[in-house]
XYZ file of C-alpha atoms in Angstrom:
698
model
C -54.659 -79.771 110.897
C -54.012 -83.401 110.090
C -54.512 -84.403 113.638
C -57.721 -82.450 113.838
C -59.100 -84.033 110.695
C -58.134 -87.424 112.034
C -60.303 -86.749 115.116
C -63.295 -86.696 112.847
C -62.261 -89.648 110.767
C -60.897 -87.565 107.905
C -57.608 -86.519 106.450
C -56.347 -83.472 104.641
C -56.412 -85.470 101.449
C -60.148 -85.753 101.811
C -60.758 -82.017 102.215
C -62.875 -81.791 99.121
C -65.173 -84.476 100.418
C -65.152 -83.848 104.143
C -65.459 -80.099 104.205
C -68.917 -80.719 102.951
C -69.012 -77.809 100.565
C -70.620 -80.147 98.073
C -70.505 -77.645 95.314
C -71.000 -79.276 91.963
C -68.265 -78.831 89.471
C -69.569 -75.992 87.524
C -67.301 -76.643 84.639
C -68.543 -80.065 83.554
C -69.546 -80.054 79.988
C -72.761 -81.864 80.790
C -73.723 -79.173 83.240
C -73.023 -76.532 80.732
C -75.097 -78.312 78.146
C -78.031 -78.534 80.526
C -77.746 -74.889 81.335
C -77.591 -73.975 77.695
C -80.741 -75.947 76.917
C -82.619 -73.985 79.553
C -81.253 -70.571 78.615
C -83.563 -68.363 76.525
C -82.146 -64.939 77.401
C -80.864 -62.333 74.976
C -77.157 -62.274 74.326
C -75.159 -60.152 76.811
C -71.475 -59.554 77.307
C -69.608 -59.356 80.553
C -72.414 -60.639 82.820
C -71.298 -60.718 86.439
C -72.921 -63.642 88.304
C -73.092 -63.208 92.088
C -73.747 -65.523 94.949
C -76.186 -68.245 94.061
C -78.171 -70.101 96.665
C -80.310 -73.160 96.039
C -83.086 -74.442 98.256
C -81.392 -77.806 98.537
C -77.946 -76.893 99.685
C -77.629 -73.125 100.324
C -74.122 -73.234 99.070
C -72.202 -70.172 97.953
C -70.985 -70.002 94.355
C -68.134 -67.552 93.748
C -68.451 -64.590 91.392
C -67.409 -65.200 87.845
C -67.827 -63.527 84.516
C -68.621 -65.171 81.266
C -69.233 -64.202 77.738
C -72.448 -65.077 76.056
C -72.885 -65.338 72.353
C -75.900 -66.034 70.239
C -76.410 -69.145 68.235
C -78.843 -69.586 65.412
C -79.965 -72.985 66.535
C -83.374 -73.234 67.968
C -83.935 -69.561 67.496
C -82.823 -68.864 71.053
C -79.770 -67.468 72.815
C -76.998 -69.746 73.987
C -73.892 -69.085 75.956
C -70.514 -70.744 76.242
C -67.448 -70.043 78.343
C -63.886 -70.387 77.221
C -61.926 -73.249 78.618
C -59.563 -70.822 80.392
C -62.448 -69.336 82.396
C -63.634 -72.803 83.414
C -60.170 -73.657 84.710
C -60.060 -70.342 86.664
C -63.413 -71.192 88.235
C -62.187 -74.607 89.326
C -59.097 -73.042 90.830
C -61.087 -70.438 92.741
C -63.381 -73.185 94.127
C -60.440 -75.286 95.307
C -58.866 -72.287 97.023
C -62.146 -71.429 98.715
C -62.547 -75.030 99.973
C -58.968 -75.045 101.356
C -59.530 -71.833 103.214
C -62.829 -73.138 104.659
C -61.144 -76.342 105.797
C -58.562 -74.370 107.779
C -61.264 -72.159 109.348
C -63.281 -75.245 110.415
C -60.201 -76.961 111.835
C -59.198 -73.856 113.779
C -62.632 -73.354 115.187
C -62.887 -76.984 116.340
C -59.370 -77.096 117.805
C -59.202 -73.753 119.574
C -62.858 -72.765 120.116
C -64.476 -76.120 120.698
C -67.274 -75.202 118.260
C -69.950 -77.698 117.516
C -69.372 -77.737 113.790
C -70.320 -80.910 111.968
C -67.668 -82.596 109.874
C -69.411 -81.752 106.690
C -70.017 -78.116 107.651
C -70.057 -75.267 105.145
C -69.375 -71.533 105.338
C -73.007 -70.895 106.412
C -72.387 -73.002 109.596
C -69.254 -70.984 110.301
C -71.051 -67.655 109.927
C -73.924 -68.856 112.145
C -71.584 -70.165 114.839
C -69.725 -66.829 114.951
C -73.037 -64.895 115.114
C -74.192 -67.015 118.044
C -70.887 -66.364 119.849
C -71.666 -62.704 119.528
C -74.993 -63.382 121.388
C -77.368 -63.479 118.393
C -80.139 -65.942 117.580
C -79.840 -67.556 114.136
C -82.910 -69.356 112.822
C -82.745 -72.225 110.316
C -83.709 -69.909 107.424
C -80.872 -67.506 108.253
C -82.981 -64.919 110.068
C -80.719 -63.336 112.721
C -81.560 -61.090 115.616
C -80.283 -60.264 119.118
C -81.282 -62.593 121.981
C -83.264 -61.311 124.865
C -80.405 -61.894 127.256
C -78.148 -59.836 125.052
C -80.619 -56.967 124.883
C -81.268 -57.037 128.613
C -77.520 -57.234 129.307
C -77.110 -53.775 127.752
C -79.415 -52.276 130.340
C -78.216 -53.380 133.789
C -80.549 -52.369 136.577
C -79.414 -49.829 139.071
C -76.266 -49.031 137.129
C -74.577 -52.219 138.262
C -72.858 -54.643 136.003
C -75.050 -57.508 134.921
C -72.208 -60.026 135.167
C -70.845 -61.275 138.431
C -68.041 -63.123 136.778
C -66.599 -62.445 133.322
C -64.490 -65.119 131.690
C -62.943 -65.117 128.276
C -62.234 -68.785 127.761
C -63.365 -70.496 124.562
C -65.551 -72.861 126.483
C -67.402 -70.269 128.499
C -67.720 -68.168 125.448
C -69.390 -71.012 123.628
C -71.656 -71.558 126.568
C -72.735 -67.841 126.433
C -73.969 -68.324 122.947
C -76.597 -70.602 124.226
C -77.109 -69.800 127.903
C -80.458 -71.456 128.281
C -80.030 -74.323 125.896
C -80.023 -77.640 127.656
C -79.474 -81.139 126.434
C -82.545 -82.194 124.618
C -84.176 -78.748 124.598
C -85.908 -77.546 121.519
C -87.960 -74.413 121.169
C -90.596 -75.987 119.044
C -91.170 -77.122 115.510
C -92.893 -76.269 112.327
C -95.899 -78.406 111.665
C -98.717 -78.378 109.164
C -100.914 -80.132 111.651
C -102.331 -77.672 114.177
C -103.632 -80.161 116.723
C -105.632 -78.348 119.367
C -103.534 -75.239 118.775
C -105.676 -73.192 121.089
C -104.650 -75.454 123.982
C -100.899 -75.551 123.268
C -99.902 -72.453 125.172
C -96.885 -73.308 127.311
C -96.862 -76.911 126.149
C -93.780 -78.966 126.833
C -92.009 -79.957 123.622
C -89.589 -82.812 124.104
C -86.901 -83.861 121.766
C -85.194 -87.185 121.551
C -81.833 -88.680 121.224
C -78.600 -87.091 120.253
C -78.467 -88.398 116.780
C -81.854 -86.846 116.272
C -80.731 -83.375 116.222
C -81.324 -85.076 125.375
C -78.550 -85.383 124.821
C -76.366 -85.907 125.838
C -76.978 -85.223 128.638
C -79.320 -84.791 129.656
C -82.716 -85.607 128.675
C -84.825 -85.784 125.647
C -87.127 -83.198 127.177
C -87.357 -80.041 125.149
C -88.722 -76.575 125.600
C -91.892 -74.650 126.022
C -93.508 -72.160 123.727
C -95.142 -69.279 125.483
C -97.503 -67.940 122.899
C -100.640 -69.688 121.803
C -100.220 -68.971 118.153
C -98.937 -72.269 116.974
C -95.617 -73.983 116.702
C -92.271 -72.448 115.898
C -89.417 -73.923 113.842
C -86.354 -75.276 115.643
C -83.353 -72.982 116.019
C -79.944 -74.223 115.003
C -77.719 -76.132 117.387
C -76.335 -73.975 120.097
C -78.803 -71.188 119.463
C -80.314 -69.274 122.308
C -83.929 -70.046 123.145
C -84.349 -67.085 125.431
C -86.617 -65.492 122.896
C -87.881 -66.255 119.468
C -89.412 -63.102 118.153
C -89.861 -61.982 121.776
C -91.902 -65.004 122.798
C -91.729 -66.191 126.388
C -89.841 -69.383 127.041
C -91.913 -70.261 130.049
C -95.522 -69.292 130.593
C -96.602 -69.870 134.190
C -100.329 -69.582 134.616
C -100.161 -68.749 138.282
C -97.551 -67.940 140.878
C -96.810 -70.369 143.585
C -97.332 -69.044 147.089
C -93.953 -69.139 148.720
C -93.484 -71.023 151.953
C -90.768 -71.060 154.517
C -88.315 -73.933 153.914
C -86.167 -73.112 156.942
C -85.613 -76.283 158.942
C -86.660 -78.629 156.169
C -84.358 -81.550 155.166
C -81.112 -80.695 153.440
C -81.287 -81.511 149.728
C -77.817 -81.399 148.158
C -77.558 -79.217 145.056
C -75.169 -80.108 142.233
C -74.465 -78.131 139.052
C -73.961 -79.815 135.703
C -70.719 -78.921 134.014
C -70.598 -77.978 130.318
C -70.740 -80.946 128.025
C -67.420 -80.035 126.433
C -65.446 -79.403 129.610
C -63.256 -82.345 128.434
C -62.250 -82.296 124.754
C -61.836 -85.214 122.361
C -58.191 -85.627 123.341
C -59.341 -86.056 126.975
C -57.881 -82.700 128.001
C -59.508 -80.297 130.416
C -60.610 -77.165 128.601
C -59.703 -73.809 130.173
C -58.914 -75.034 133.703
C -58.262 -71.477 134.978
C -61.681 -70.265 133.845
C -63.379 -73.308 135.303
C -61.728 -72.795 138.654
C -62.990 -69.224 138.802
C -66.540 -70.386 138.119
C -66.345 -73.211 140.623
C -65.059 -70.859 143.317
C -68.078 -68.624 142.738
C -70.365 -71.639 143.133
C -68.492 -72.737 146.227
C -69.087 -69.295 147.738
C -72.808 -70.142 148.004
C -72.156 -73.654 149.365
C -73.020 -75.685 146.282
C -72.525 -79.282 147.282
C -70.805 -80.427 144.050
C -70.850 -80.837 140.305
C -71.998 -83.427 137.811
C -69.893 -84.346 134.800
C -70.334 -86.833 131.884
C -67.581 -89.375 131.415
C -67.932 -90.004 127.656
C -67.275 -93.495 126.285
C -66.411 -91.897 122.971
C -63.590 -89.895 124.511
C -62.083 -92.359 126.987
C -62.061 -95.500 124.841
C -62.058 -93.704 121.521
C -59.428 -95.435 119.491
C -59.035 -99.054 120.459
C -60.852 -101.590 122.704
C -59.795 -101.472 126.379
C -57.333 -98.559 125.795
C -58.618 -95.951 128.224
C -57.496 -92.353 128.580
C -58.690 -90.657 131.767
C -56.204 -87.786 131.897
C -58.562 -84.861 131.501
C -60.985 -86.311 134.035
C -58.235 -86.819 136.586
C -57.258 -83.154 136.337
C -60.884 -82.091 136.691
C -61.480 -84.323 139.710
C -58.371 -82.940 141.392
C -59.725 -79.409 141.026
C -63.073 -80.407 142.482
C -61.357 -82.119 145.418
C -59.204 -79.047 146.091
C -62.311 -76.936 146.297
C -63.835 -79.450 148.758
C -66.764 -80.244 146.534
C -68.341 -83.553 145.605
C -68.826 -85.248 142.257
C -71.707 -86.958 140.487
C -70.334 -88.771 137.450
C -72.344 -90.123 134.491
C -71.172 -93.209 132.614
C -72.241 -91.882 129.199
C -72.405 -94.748 126.748
C -74.302 -92.674 124.155
C -73.383 -90.049 121.624
C -73.577 -86.320 122.125
C -73.906 -83.699 119.452
C -77.240 -83.930 117.666
C -79.515 -82.165 120.085
C -80.407 -78.482 120.523
C -78.303 -77.524 123.503
C -75.425 -79.859 122.689
C -72.466 -77.550 122.103
C -69.993 -80.264 121.328
C -69.871 -83.384 119.159
C -68.832 -86.613 120.905
C -69.551 -89.700 118.836
C -69.287 -93.308 119.925
C -65.784 -94.730 119.869
C -64.179 -94.897 116.466
C -63.676 -98.651 116.648
C -67.353 -99.127 117.470
C -68.420 -96.943 114.505
C -66.179 -99.035 112.295
C -67.901 -102.214 113.459
C -71.272 -100.576 112.821
C -70.349 -99.796 109.265
C -69.853 -103.513 108.634
C -72.753 -104.620 110.850
C -75.378 -101.920 111.209
C -77.592 -104.288 113.178
C -75.737 -103.290 116.306
C -77.820 -100.098 116.277
C -81.516 -99.537 116.990
C -83.578 -99.858 113.834
C -87.122 -98.808 113.009
C -89.699 -100.578 110.811
C -88.444 -98.900 107.630
C -84.839 -100.089 108.319
C -83.430 -96.703 109.391
C -80.585 -97.019 111.879
C -79.996 -94.860 114.897
C -76.310 -94.902 115.772
C -76.687 -92.884 118.951
C -76.192 -95.924 121.102
C -76.019 -99.717 120.834
C -79.120 -101.847 120.494
C -79.993 -103.931 123.506
C -80.063 -106.852 121.091
C -76.213 -107.021 121.303
C -76.142 -107.096 125.078
C -75.163 -110.762 124.933
C -73.831 -110.985 121.334
C -70.034 -111.100 120.831
C -69.988 -108.602 118.038
C -67.630 -105.988 119.551
C -64.227 -107.443 118.805
C -65.005 -110.602 120.722
C -66.849 -108.892 123.563
C -70.573 -108.394 124.248
C -71.924 -104.934 124.853
C -72.462 -105.805 128.547
C -68.800 -106.812 128.854
C -67.732 -103.561 127.169
C -69.766 -101.469 129.616
C -68.446 -103.427 132.571
C -64.811 -103.123 131.499
C -65.265 -99.378 131.136
C -66.880 -98.981 134.518
C -64.259 -101.190 136.160
C -61.456 -99.113 134.579
C -63.025 -95.944 135.958
C -63.338 -97.445 139.426
C -59.658 -98.504 139.471
C -58.385 -95.261 137.966
C -60.150 -93.090 140.545
C -59.990 -95.360 143.557
C -58.768 -92.532 145.825
C -61.752 -90.330 144.967
C -64.110 -93.127 145.903
C -62.280 -93.835 149.147
C -62.376 -90.136 150.076
C -66.095 -89.902 149.346
C -65.480 -87.229 146.633
C -67.551 -89.294 144.159
C -70.980 -89.383 145.771
C -73.061 -90.923 142.927
C -72.509 -92.739 139.633
C -75.347 -92.341 137.131
C -75.217 -95.310 134.754
C -76.093 -94.656 131.118
C -78.745 -97.130 129.939
C -79.803 -95.828 126.580
C -80.195 -92.771 124.355
C -79.352 -89.522 126.269
C -78.245 -91.820 129.059
C -81.861 -92.646 129.840
C -83.569 -96.052 130.218
C -85.776 -95.924 127.095
C -85.887 -96.723 123.400
C -84.879 -93.950 120.955
C -88.499 -93.882 119.730
C -88.698 -90.205 118.710
C -85.609 -89.222 116.751
C -85.744 -85.848 115.101
C -83.143 -87.140 112.608
C -85.816 -89.438 111.172
C -88.480 -86.742 111.071
C -90.201 -86.992 114.469
C -91.854 -83.860 115.767
C -93.788 -83.316 118.956
C -96.346 -84.677 119.719
C -95.984 -87.630 117.371
C -96.357 -91.069 118.958
C -92.955 -92.235 117.686
C -92.096 -95.660 116.330
C -91.032 -98.974 117.800
C -87.272 -99.595 117.615
C -86.950 -103.361 117.485
C -86.110 -104.215 113.883
C -82.451 -104.992 113.973
C -81.746 -108.680 113.434
C -80.864 -109.322 117.034
C -84.045 -107.841 118.501
C -86.161 -109.551 115.887
C -84.429 -112.843 116.756
C -85.475 -112.378 120.403
C -89.072 -111.478 119.333
C -89.431 -114.571 117.185
C -88.061 -116.792 119.932
C -90.553 -115.273 122.427
C -93.415 -115.870 119.978
C -92.419 -119.517 119.495
C -92.317 -120.064 123.260
C -95.778 -118.466 123.459
C -96.967 -120.929 120.862
C -97.768 -118.365 118.141
C -94.833 -118.084 115.836
C -96.689 -115.693 113.553
C -96.557 -113.130 116.411
C -92.777 -112.834 115.835
C -93.182 -109.450 114.132
C -93.993 -105.889 115.133
C -97.396 -104.305 114.611
C -98.115 -103.171 111.090
C -100.739 -100.531 111.947
C -98.858 -98.429 114.497
C -98.518 -95.440 112.133
C -95.352 -93.423 111.683
C -93.275 -91.087 113.854
C -95.703 -88.151 113.658
C -98.965 -90.057 113.849
C -101.581 -89.304 116.517
C -103.101 -92.260 118.409
C -106.552 -91.822 116.883
C -104.969 -92.021 113.389
C -103.660 -95.518 113.925
C -105.327 -98.881 114.348
C -102.862 -99.900 117.049
C -102.955 -96.936 119.494
C -106.571 -95.683 119.046
C -109.175 -96.289 121.779
C -109.995 -99.996 121.621
C -107.050 -100.499 119.274
C -104.817 -103.489 118.809
C -102.492 -102.434 121.627
C -105.029 -104.061 123.960
C -105.546 -107.162 121.831
C -103.875 -110.500 122.238
C -100.986 -109.849 119.881
C -100.664 -106.271 121.009
C -100.326 -107.231 124.689
C -97.865 -109.993 123.846
C -95.727 -107.604 121.770
C -95.736 -104.735 124.280
C -94.931 -107.032 127.165
C -91.897 -108.394 125.252
C -90.874 -104.852 124.113
C -90.960 -103.458 127.661
C -89.391 -106.562 129.166
C -86.369 -106.062 126.887
C -86.004 -102.589 128.365
C -86.193 -103.861 131.950
C -83.807 -106.759 131.273
C -81.212 -104.373 129.758
C -81.310 -102.150 132.781
C -81.106 -105.182 135.039
C -77.971 -106.486 133.279
C -76.111 -103.230 133.218
C -77.006 -102.205 136.761
C -76.005 -105.579 138.176
C -72.498 -105.081 136.853
C -72.470 -101.422 137.852
C -73.310 -102.479 141.437
C -70.409 -104.882 141.303
C -67.976 -102.269 139.898
C -69.030 -99.449 142.254
C -69.709 -101.385 145.414
C -70.210 -99.070 148.357
C -71.167 -96.064 146.134
C -74.662 -94.966 145.254
C -75.624 -95.792 141.625
C -78.574 -94.312 139.789
C -80.571 -94.745 136.580
C -82.150 -91.977 134.636
C -85.788 -92.110 133.413
C -87.308 -89.418 131.253
C -90.876 -88.125 131.425
C -92.757 -89.046 128.258
C -95.823 -87.074 129.152
C -97.508 -86.466 125.808
C -100.555 -88.682 125.131
C -100.687 -89.507 128.829
C -104.369 -88.565 128.912
C -105.295 -91.097 126.203
C -106.066 -94.739 126.920
C -103.044 -96.210 125.196
C -100.358 -93.745 126.348
C -98.923 -94.197 122.875
C -95.709 -92.245 123.222
C -94.806 -94.164 126.394
C -95.414 -97.447 124.634
C -92.977 -96.729 121.798
C -90.448 -95.556 124.341
C -90.688 -98.918 126.166
C -92.902 -97.954 129.105
C -95.883 -100.370 129.036
C -98.124 -97.951 130.839
C -101.651 -97.839 129.306
C -104.525 -96.657 131.442
C -105.197 -100.208 132.716
C -101.623 -101.106 133.632
C -98.818 -99.702 135.772
C -95.802 -99.596 133.482
C -93.319 -98.262 135.985
C -93.679 -100.791 138.818
C -91.436 -103.347 137.130
C -88.750 -100.701 136.517
C -88.805 -99.602 140.174
C -88.664 -103.182 141.324
C -85.549 -103.695 139.195
C -83.883 -100.528 140.557
C -84.751 -101.637 144.103
C -83.173 -105.008 143.506
C -79.831 -103.369 142.761
C -80.074 -100.604 145.332
C -80.096 -97.976 142.592
C -81.591 -94.544 142.885
C -83.977 -92.957 140.342
C -82.929 -89.863 138.485
C -86.091 -88.361 137.074
C -85.755 -85.483 134.593
C -89.354 -84.297 134.586
C -89.662 -82.653 137.931
C -90.665 -79.176 136.841
C -93.128 -80.088 134.133
C -95.929 -79.065 136.413
C -95.029 -75.527 135.441
C -96.595 -76.153 132.075
C -100.134 -75.378 130.984
C -102.360 -78.360 131.800
C -105.123 -77.592 129.390
C -103.776 -79.756 126.502
C -106.176 -82.544 125.690
C -103.475 -85.203 125.519
C -100.604 -84.179 127.804
C -100.442 -84.496 131.577
C -96.893 -83.955 132.892
C -98.192 -83.435 136.417
C -99.971 -86.801 136.378
C -96.956 -88.571 134.958
C -94.606 -87.033 137.538
C -96.949 -88.012 140.302
C -97.120 -91.603 139.099
C -93.341 -92.060 138.568
C -92.253 -90.402 141.817
C -94.763 -92.327 143.935
C -93.859 -95.588 142.196
C -90.278 -95.006 143.361
C -91.137 -93.748 146.881
C -93.508 -96.651 147.401
C -90.672 -99.107 147.243
C -88.327 -96.780 149.159
C -86.082 -95.832 146.216
C -84.139 -92.568 146.603
C -85.139 -90.001 144.031
C -82.859 -87.391 142.588
C -83.830 -84.942 139.873
C -82.728 -82.439 137.272
C -84.424 -79.419 135.770
C -85.279 -80.069 132.126
C -86.148 -76.477 131.343
C -84.117 -73.284 131.715
C -84.788 -71.762 135.056
C -83.434 -68.445 136.365
C -86.393 -66.759 138.049
C -88.003 -67.075 141.467
C -91.236 -68.600 140.166
C -89.377 -71.443 138.457
C -87.304 -72.112 141.614
C -90.457 -72.146 143.734
C -91.892 -74.939 141.576
C -88.732 -76.932 141.873
C -88.696 -76.487 145.658
C -92.330 -77.659 145.959
C -91.428 -80.795 143.968
C -88.229 -81.413 145.917
C -89.962 -81.034 149.268
C -93.673 -81.650 148.808
C -95.607 -80.137 151.679
C -98.600 -82.478 151.291
C -96.578 -85.683 151.554
C -97.542 -87.313 154.902
C -94.285 -89.210 155.134
C -92.158 -86.154 154.489
C -90.496 -87.682 151.484
C -88.134 -85.486 149.419
C -85.462 -85.591 146.774
C -82.194 -87.075 147.776
C -80.307 -84.662 145.500
C -80.992 -82.053 142.832
C -78.833 -81.196 139.784
C -79.069 -77.829 138.111
C -78.562 -77.773 134.343
C -76.144 -76.247 133.729
C -73.104 -74.063 134.459
C -72.965 -71.080 132.085
C -72.188 -67.371 132.229
C -75.887 -66.658 132.333
C -76.336 -68.243 135.735
C -73.402 -66.160 137.005
C -74.995 -62.860 136.017
C -75.633 -60.823 139.116
C -79.452 -60.774 139.138
C -79.647 -64.515 138.208
C -76.973 -65.501 140.690
C -78.806 -63.774 143.560
C -81.924 -65.837 142.889
C -79.895 -69.010 142.482
C -78.156 -68.455 145.808
C -81.537 -67.996 147.442
C -82.789 -71.245 145.865
C -79.751 -73.191 147.157
C -80.244 -71.928 150.670
C -83.889 -73.045 150.645
C -82.953 -76.417 149.203
C -80.502 -76.760 152.091
C -83.254 -75.869 154.586
C -81.657 -72.574 155.576
C -83.490 -69.398 156.483
C -83.570 -66.521 153.974
C -84.289 -62.888 154.671
C -87.649 -62.724 153.045
C -90.184 -65.228 151.723
C -92.400 -63.183 149.516
C -91.601 -62.170 145.994
């Protein structure tokens, strides 16, 4: 257990602190005095106190008995416990903590559970319930998921599962079959903004420390009933159904068309986030081989996998451990499949859908404790340690290296380590992580700091390095007093019309506002430019790509507020994506856009236009001849969802016949291998490949 605790920066000596039970010592005299002052009950003997839960911590307090005796003081009843009983209570609490520590260590080591370091027994119970296929809501409400209920009634007497695996990793995946990185089933809000128009609205989340991830994107989920917002489920929880609500509400079916003879679009499948553990070991290789063979049987082109900075360079600068990835790549090569790899310089583990916890390297976190300015910072001074601030791109704050040098050394090590896989063409694309969730954007909407959809978010430029750059730009402009961020941009959950900066005719379009937004977005473009220039050098001859997320809420307003805080200077009178596409074009990089199926959503919301955003971004890329790959941001297992993806991948109305260069399906799980889902997925793959299928109508 010592090695397991060390993984999380703890030791067995710190069990009382790191288990996170946080139970107050019930035996302190001061606590007893406070309780006695508030007691006004008649005297009783042999009272048995059961489990006590407080609204602040929800901790369990063990049963104990105490004797009460009356006291004449104050005319009320007081109680006291003998010293022996206090000591027994302390001993029971210590024993309970020790047992919980062993349970947590075992679950992390052998089951790859996403249990936070300071987890308590409630987290353990919830994790085990989800493994059994149940949905556990934040308030403890527990009920079977829709997939579990449906799985007990296979159609036609056939087994619902095509492949059944018993590995810890696949079991963990089954607990949350539809959860994707950055997917959230909603939120609880006291503001019912245009609630009647929110049916099927797309609810994005943000960065991993905000509880898109990792992986994938900050995009979240959809709510399929028009009755308001729902509270987020716990991490790893299934979002198939929340009180039998539909995950996806499609207002009309897409007329199918024949894709036979259309261009071949390669289809990749994203591997589970925890396929490689924190020791850089491949989890359940036998189970993975079985799943990959099933995918290979329907001619999947390859798989995508995250290469986590926090795993490979975890303990010391420039000490890289690629062992688990080498074993994985060998398996993929033996199956004659291809690889898309993601250079993941961000943290995983805070998003709904993240089933593992992968922090930044330990030595980076240690530097951050002494110098928190290496992380993105909001106006109130709150840090976001999901990834490094772009302000340290050229600052030697990482043991004598700049952030850009650290990224380059990591990519160069990967290129040298897997030279044979590049030469053989096994590695077909390298997606370069450029920010939170691997996306080129600011972490402007962190749930950790209280953001909820559809808040505008906040600017993230208040670490000392970013502010230094802003002040320098203001001095060059000749207005040194502009060296500050706007003071009327509201808070994370503000609406544009509630702020002086984002409202129609607001300061965003004034002299200072335009200066600030130009600098803010330019820092984003320059960061991408620096990292991609070195990625091009490290991976010469291999396609590189950058990921951009679809910040679609408030797209119908003049300011496009949510895009502005994310770094996309795209108000109604300016094209904010042209500069990004020009930068990608300069480095020969492809665009990976994670918003392709958002047209499935209800378009009646007053402020959101995912279809319009997707049209703008995709055409901005195609206009400068940039290859476009895509990923689904929402769970998709039915024919209607696949039809939408096909229409986006191969738009019939495009006069130039442009189409996606590749498509990645998120993600591999037992759910996609269930028989009825797998049949639809196979049909989708054939149509992506331009092959004929037996029938074209639903």
